[in-house]
Tab-separated table of C-alpha atoms in Angstrom:
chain	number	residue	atom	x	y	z
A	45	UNK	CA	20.075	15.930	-6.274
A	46	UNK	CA	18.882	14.982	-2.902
A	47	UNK	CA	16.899	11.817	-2.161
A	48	UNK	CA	12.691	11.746	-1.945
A	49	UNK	CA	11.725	11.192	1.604
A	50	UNK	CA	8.559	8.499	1.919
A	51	UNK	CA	7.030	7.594	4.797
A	52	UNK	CA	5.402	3.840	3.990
A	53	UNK	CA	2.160	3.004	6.192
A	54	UNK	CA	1.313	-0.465	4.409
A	55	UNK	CA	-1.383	-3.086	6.047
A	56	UNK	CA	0.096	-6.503	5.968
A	57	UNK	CA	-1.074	-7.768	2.602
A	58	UNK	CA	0.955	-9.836	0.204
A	59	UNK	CA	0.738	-6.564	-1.967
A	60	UNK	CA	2.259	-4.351	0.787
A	61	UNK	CA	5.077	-6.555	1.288
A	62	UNK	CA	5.672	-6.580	-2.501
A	63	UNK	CA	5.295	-2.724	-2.557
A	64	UNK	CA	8.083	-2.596	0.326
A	65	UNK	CA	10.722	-4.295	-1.793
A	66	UNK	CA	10.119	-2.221	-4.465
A	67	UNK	CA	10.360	1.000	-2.867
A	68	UNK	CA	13.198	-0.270	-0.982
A	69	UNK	CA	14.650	-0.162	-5.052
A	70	UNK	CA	14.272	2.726	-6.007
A	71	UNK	CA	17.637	4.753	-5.418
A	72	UNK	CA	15.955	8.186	-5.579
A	73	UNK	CA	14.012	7.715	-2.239
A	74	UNK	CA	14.940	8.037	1.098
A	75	UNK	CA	12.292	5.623	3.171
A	76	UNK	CA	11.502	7.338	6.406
A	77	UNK	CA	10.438	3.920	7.624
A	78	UNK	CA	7.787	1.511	7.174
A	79	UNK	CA	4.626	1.844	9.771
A	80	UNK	CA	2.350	-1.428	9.814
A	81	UNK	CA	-1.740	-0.891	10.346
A	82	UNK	CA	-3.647	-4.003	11.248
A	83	UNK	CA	-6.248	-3.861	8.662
A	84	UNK	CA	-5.309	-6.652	6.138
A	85	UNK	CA	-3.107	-8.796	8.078
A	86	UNK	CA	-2.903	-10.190	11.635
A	87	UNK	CA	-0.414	-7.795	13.228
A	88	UNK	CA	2.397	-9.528	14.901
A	89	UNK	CA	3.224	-11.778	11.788
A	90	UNK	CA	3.168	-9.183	9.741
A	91	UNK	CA	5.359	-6.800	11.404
A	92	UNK	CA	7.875	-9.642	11.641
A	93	UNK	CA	7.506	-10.737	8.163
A	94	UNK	CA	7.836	-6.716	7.351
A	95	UNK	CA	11.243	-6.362	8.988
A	96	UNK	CA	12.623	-10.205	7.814
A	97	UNK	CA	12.345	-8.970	4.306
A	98	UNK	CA	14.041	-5.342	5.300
A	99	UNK	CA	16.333	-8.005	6.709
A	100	UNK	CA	16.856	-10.049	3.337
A	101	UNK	CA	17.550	-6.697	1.373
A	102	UNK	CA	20.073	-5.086	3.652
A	103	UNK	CA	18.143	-2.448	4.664
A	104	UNK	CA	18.534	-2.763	9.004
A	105	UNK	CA	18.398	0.556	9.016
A	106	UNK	CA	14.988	1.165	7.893
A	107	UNK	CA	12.778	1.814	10.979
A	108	UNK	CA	9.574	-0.466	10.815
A	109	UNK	CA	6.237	0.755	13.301
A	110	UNK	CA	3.463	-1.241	14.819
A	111	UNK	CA	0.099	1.228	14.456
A	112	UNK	CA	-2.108	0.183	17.549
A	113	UNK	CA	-5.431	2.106	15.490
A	114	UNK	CA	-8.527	-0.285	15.203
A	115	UNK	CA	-10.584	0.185	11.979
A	116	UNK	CA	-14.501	-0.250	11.694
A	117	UNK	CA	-15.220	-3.039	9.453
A	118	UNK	CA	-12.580	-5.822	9.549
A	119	UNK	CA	-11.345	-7.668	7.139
A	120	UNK	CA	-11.762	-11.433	6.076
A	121	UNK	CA	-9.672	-13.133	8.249
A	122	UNK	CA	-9.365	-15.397	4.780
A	123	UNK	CA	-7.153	-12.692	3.466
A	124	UNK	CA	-5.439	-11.578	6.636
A	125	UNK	CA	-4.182	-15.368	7.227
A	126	UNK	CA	-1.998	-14.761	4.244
A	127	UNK	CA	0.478	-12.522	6.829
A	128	UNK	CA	1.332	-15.901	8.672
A	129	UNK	CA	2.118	-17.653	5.377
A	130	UNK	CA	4.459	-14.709	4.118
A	131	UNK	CA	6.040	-14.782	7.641
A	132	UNK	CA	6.908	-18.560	7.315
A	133	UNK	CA	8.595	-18.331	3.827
A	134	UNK	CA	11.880	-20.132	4.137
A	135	UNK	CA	13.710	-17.158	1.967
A	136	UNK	CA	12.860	-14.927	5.196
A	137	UNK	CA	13.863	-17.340	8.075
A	138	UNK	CA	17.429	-18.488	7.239
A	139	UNK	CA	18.803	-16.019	9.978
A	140	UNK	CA	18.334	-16.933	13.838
A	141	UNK	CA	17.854	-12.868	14.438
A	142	UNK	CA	16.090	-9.830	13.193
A	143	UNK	CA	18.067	-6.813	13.087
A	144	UNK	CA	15.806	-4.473	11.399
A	145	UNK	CA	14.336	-2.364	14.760
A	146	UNK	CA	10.504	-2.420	15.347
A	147	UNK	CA	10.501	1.267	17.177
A	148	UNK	CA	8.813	1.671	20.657
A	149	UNK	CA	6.418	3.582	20.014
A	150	UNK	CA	2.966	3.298	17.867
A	151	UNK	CA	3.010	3.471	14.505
A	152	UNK	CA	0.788	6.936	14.915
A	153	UNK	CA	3.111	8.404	17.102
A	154	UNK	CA	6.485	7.373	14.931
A	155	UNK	CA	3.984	8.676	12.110
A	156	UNK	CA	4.030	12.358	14.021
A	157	UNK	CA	7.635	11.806	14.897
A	158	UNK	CA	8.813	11.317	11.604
A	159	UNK	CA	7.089	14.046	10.065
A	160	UNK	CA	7.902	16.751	12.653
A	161	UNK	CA	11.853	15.662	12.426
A	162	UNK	CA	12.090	15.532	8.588
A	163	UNK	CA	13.980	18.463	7.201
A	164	UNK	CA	11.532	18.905	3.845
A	165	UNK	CA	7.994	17.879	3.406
A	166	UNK	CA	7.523	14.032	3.063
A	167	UNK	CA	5.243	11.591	0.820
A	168	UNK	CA	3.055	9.428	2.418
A	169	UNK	CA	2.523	6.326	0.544
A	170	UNK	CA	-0.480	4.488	2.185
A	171	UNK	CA	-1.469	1.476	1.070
A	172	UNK	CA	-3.868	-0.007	3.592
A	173	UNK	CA	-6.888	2.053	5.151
A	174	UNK	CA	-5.730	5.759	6.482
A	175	UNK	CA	-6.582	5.634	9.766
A	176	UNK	CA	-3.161	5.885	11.086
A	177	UNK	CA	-3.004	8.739	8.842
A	178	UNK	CA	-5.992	10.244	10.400
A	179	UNK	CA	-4.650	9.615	13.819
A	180	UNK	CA	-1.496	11.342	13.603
A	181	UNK	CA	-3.485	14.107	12.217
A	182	UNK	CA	-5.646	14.208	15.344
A	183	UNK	CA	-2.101	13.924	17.216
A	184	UNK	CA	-0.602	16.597	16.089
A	185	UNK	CA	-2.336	18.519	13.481
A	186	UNK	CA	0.564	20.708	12.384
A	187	UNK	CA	2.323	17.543	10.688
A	188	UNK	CA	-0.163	18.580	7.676
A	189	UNK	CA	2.223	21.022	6.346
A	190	UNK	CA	4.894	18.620	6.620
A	191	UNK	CA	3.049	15.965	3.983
A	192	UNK	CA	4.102	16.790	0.829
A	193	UNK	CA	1.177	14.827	-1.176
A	194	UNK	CA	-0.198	11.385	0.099
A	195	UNK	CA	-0.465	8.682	-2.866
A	196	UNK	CA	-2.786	6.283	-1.898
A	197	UNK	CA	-3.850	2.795	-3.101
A	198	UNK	CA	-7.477	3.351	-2.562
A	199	UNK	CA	-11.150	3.764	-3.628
A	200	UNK	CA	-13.551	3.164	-6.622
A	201	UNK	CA	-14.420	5.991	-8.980
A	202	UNK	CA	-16.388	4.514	-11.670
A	203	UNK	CA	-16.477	0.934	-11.187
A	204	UNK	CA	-17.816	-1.064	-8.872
A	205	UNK	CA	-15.846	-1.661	-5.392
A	206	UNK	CA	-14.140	-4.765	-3.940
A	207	UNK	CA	-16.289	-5.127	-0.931
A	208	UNK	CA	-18.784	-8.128	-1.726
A	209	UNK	CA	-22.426	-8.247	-0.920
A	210	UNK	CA	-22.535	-11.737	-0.440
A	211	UNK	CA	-19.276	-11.121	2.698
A	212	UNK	CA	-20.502	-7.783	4.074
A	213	UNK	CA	-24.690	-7.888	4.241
A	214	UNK	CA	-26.247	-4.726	4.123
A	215	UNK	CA	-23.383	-3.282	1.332
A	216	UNK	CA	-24.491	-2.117	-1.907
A	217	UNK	CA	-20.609	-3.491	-3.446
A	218	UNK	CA	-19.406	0.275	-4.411
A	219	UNK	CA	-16.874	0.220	-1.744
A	220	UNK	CA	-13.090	-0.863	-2.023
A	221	UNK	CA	-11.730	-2.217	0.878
A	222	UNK	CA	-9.082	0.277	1.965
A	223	UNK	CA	-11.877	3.032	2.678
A	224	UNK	CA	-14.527	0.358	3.545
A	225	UNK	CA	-12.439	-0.804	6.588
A	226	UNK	CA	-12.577	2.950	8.284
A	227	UNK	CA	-14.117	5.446	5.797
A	228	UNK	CA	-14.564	7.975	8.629
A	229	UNK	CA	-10.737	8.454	8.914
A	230	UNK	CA	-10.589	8.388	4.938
A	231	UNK	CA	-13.011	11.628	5.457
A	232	UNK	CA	-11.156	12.981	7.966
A	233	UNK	CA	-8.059	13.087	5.727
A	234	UNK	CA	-10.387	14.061	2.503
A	235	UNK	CA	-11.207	17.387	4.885
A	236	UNK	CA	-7.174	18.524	4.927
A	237	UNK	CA	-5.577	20.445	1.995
A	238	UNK	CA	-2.573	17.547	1.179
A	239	UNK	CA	-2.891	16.462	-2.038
A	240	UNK	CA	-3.960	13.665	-2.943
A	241	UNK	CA	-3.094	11.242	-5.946
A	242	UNK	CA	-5.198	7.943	-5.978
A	243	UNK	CA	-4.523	4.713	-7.386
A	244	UNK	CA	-8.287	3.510	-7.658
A	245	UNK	CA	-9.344	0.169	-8.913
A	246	UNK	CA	-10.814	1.385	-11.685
A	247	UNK	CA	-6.716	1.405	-12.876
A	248	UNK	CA	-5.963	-1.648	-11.191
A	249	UNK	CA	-8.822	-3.835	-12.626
A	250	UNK	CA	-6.159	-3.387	-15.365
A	251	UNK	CA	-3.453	-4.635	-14.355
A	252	UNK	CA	-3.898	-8.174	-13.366
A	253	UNK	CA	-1.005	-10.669	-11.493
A	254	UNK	CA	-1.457	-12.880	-14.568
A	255	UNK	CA	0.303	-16.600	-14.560
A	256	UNK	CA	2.395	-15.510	-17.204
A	257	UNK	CA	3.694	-12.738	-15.296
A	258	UNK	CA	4.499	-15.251	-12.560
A	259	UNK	CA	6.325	-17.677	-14.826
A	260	UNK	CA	8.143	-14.748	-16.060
A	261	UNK	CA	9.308	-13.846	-12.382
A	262	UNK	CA	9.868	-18.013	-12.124
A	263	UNK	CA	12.928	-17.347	-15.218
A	264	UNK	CA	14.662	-15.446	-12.635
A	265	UNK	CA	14.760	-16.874	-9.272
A	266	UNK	CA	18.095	-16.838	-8.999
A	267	UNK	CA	17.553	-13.135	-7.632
A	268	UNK	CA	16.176	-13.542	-4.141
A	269	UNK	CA	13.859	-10.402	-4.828
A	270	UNK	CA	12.421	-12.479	-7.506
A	271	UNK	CA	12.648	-15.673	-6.073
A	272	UNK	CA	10.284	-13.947	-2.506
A	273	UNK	CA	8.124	-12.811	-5.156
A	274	UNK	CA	7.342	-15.562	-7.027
A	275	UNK	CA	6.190	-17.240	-3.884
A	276	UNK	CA	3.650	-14.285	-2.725
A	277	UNK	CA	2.193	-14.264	-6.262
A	278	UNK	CA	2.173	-18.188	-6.506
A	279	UNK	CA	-0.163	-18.395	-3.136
A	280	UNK	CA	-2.852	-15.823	-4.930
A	281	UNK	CA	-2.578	-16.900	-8.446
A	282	UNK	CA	-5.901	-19.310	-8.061
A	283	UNK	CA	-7.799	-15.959	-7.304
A	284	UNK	CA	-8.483	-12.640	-9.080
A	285	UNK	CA	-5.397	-10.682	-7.696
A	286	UNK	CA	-4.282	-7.388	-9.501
A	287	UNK	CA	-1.193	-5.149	-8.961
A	288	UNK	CA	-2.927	-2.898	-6.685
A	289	UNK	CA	-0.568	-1.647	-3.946
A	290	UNK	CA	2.423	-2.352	-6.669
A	291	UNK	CA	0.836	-0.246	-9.095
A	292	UNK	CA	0.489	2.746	-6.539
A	293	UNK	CA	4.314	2.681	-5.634
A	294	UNK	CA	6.098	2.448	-8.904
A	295	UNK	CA	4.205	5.745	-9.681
A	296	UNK	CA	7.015	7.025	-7.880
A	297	UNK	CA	9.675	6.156	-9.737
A	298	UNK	CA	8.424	6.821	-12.792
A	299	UNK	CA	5.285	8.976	-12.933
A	300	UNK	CA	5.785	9.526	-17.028
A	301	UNK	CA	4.095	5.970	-16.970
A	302	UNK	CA	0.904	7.035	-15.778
A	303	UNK	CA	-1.667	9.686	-16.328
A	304	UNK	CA	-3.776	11.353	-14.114
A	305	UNK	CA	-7.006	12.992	-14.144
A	306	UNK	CA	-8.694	15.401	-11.684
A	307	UNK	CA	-11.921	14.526	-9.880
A	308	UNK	CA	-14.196	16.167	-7.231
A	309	UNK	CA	-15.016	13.218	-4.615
A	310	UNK	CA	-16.312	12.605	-1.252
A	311	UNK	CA	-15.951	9.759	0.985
A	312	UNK	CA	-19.629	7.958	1.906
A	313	UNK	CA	-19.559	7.035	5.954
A	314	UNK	CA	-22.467	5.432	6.771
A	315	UNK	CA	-25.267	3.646	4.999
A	316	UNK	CA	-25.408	1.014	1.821
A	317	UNK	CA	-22.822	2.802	0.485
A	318	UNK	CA	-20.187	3.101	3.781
A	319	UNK	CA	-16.468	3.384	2.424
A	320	UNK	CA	-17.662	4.324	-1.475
A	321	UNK	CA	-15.613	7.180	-2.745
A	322	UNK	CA	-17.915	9.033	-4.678
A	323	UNK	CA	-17.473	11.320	-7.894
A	324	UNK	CA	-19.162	14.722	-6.380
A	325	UNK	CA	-19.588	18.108	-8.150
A	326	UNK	CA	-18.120	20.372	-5.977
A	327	UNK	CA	-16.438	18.229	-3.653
A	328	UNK	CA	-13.269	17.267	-2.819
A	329	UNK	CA	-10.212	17.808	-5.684
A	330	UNK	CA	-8.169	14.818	-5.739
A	331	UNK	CA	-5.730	13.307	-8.689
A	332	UNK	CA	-6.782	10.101	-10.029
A	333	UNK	CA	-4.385	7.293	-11.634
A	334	UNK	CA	-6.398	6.776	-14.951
A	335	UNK	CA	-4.358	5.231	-17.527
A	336	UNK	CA	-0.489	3.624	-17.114
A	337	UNK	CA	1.393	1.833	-19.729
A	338	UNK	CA	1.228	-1.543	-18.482
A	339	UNK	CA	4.191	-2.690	-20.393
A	340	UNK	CA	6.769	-0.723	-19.147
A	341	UNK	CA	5.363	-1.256	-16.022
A	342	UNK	CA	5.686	-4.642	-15.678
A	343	UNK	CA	9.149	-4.390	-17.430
A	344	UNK	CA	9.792	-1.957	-14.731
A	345	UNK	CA	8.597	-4.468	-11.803
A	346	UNK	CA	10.551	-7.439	-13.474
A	347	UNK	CA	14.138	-5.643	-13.576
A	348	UNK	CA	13.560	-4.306	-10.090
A	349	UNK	CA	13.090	-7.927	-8.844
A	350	UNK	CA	16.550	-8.505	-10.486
A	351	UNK	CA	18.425	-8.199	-6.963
């Protein structure tokens, strides 16, 4: 049975990295590459930090992109600091050299590349904002047909968003930060016929990074997997941190965990409500990530880690 092409466009968070070891994994896929979008991150440390841990897994091959696209409403450089940290782990710098390649071009353009010179339609797993996404779209709009669905961490359905009043003034707090930091590219992609499959937090507020789950990870160090992970989770643990971008890639190993429910959205650009994605009659048909059985998941997570 051939392999699952994905395309990864991640944005430098502790939860992207996490998400790129994983679907590094999982033996069904064949990753395209890994494109880097400087939303939740500063850039350079976290493209390094992207291809170090490529590095550590012996996966060179594995093409990693620098997206040059600028979003609209950054994000706390409190959270992007944590791509330095990550970079600076001493289980990523124990080789003088990186030989995973950062490719030449922008991420948007190896985006458009990738997609024109796969031979079957690829998944796009996005797990930052989509405004490389939208960009290669504006590129090169024929690459639609070659996206087979895009499964994005993303949005708020029917809880409230990530995006605090008291850090963005002027925000009524219904927006999640991957749409928040460039919801007119999120509605640029919400106008194209790909489908979509969201992992909103309204699943993810359920799935917490709990300490017990880190001690768990802390029994079996002696994998490096586990060891690198232990150390993201143990520099968020004294905050609310949830499985978010995690959550949205093991869906494709094992879907049967999950199930999904159908919702008519639009994205909100401007306004109180900038970067809510809003439950609309009428409006755009998207799949939802509603309910997952959390304990094979994180059974799932732990025995990937094993490596």
């Amino acid at each position: 049975m051939s392999k699952q092409l994905v395309l990864m466009d991640g944005d430098g968070g502790i939860d992207d990295y996490l998400s790129t070891i994983l679907l590094m994994t999982m033996e069904h896929i064949q990753p395209l590459g890994v494109i880097v979008t400087p939303a939740d991150c500063y850039i350079q440390p976290a493209v390094s930090a992207t291809r170090k841990i490529l590095d550590l897994m012996g996966c060179a091959s594995i093409p990693v992109a620098e997206s040059t696209v600028r979003g609209i409403n950054p994000f706390p450089r409190l959270y992007r600091r944590d791509s330095f940290i990550v970079d600076h782990l001493p289980i990523l710098n124990e080789r003088e050299t990186i030989s995973t390649p950062l490719v030449e071009e922008p991420g948007q353009n190896f985006m458009v590349r990738a997609l024109q010179q796969a031979p079957e339609p690829v998944t796009l797993l996005v797990t930052g904002p989509m405004t490389t996404v939208a960009t290669a779209l504006d590129i090169a709009p024929e690459i639609e047909a070659k996206i087979k669905q895009i499964v994005w961490m993303g949005g708020a359905l029917n809880v409230p968003g990530n995006v605090e009043k008291s850090i963005e003034a002027g925000q009524d707090g219904s927006a999640e930060w991957n749409v928040y930091w460039d919801a007119v590219s999120a509605h640029r992609v919400w106008q194209t016929n790909i489908p979509i499959v969201l992992c909103p937090l309204d699943i993810t507020n359920n799935v917490p990074v709990t300490s017990e789950f880190v001690q768990r990870i802390g029994k079996q160090r002696r994998y490096p997997l586990s060891d690198l992970a232990g150390q993201c989770y143990a520099l968020v643990i004294p905050q609310d941190y949830y499985f978010w971008d995690i959550l949205a890639t093991a869906y494709l190993a094992h879907p049967e965990f999950y199930q999904l429910r159908e919702w008519e959205t639009a994205i909100v650009t401007e306004g109180k409500s900038q970067g809510r994605t809003k439950i609309q009659p009428g409006g755009r048909k998207i799949m939802a990530m509603d309910k997952v059985d959390t304990e094979s998941f994180y059974s799932y997570i732990l025995e990937q880690l094993k490596r």
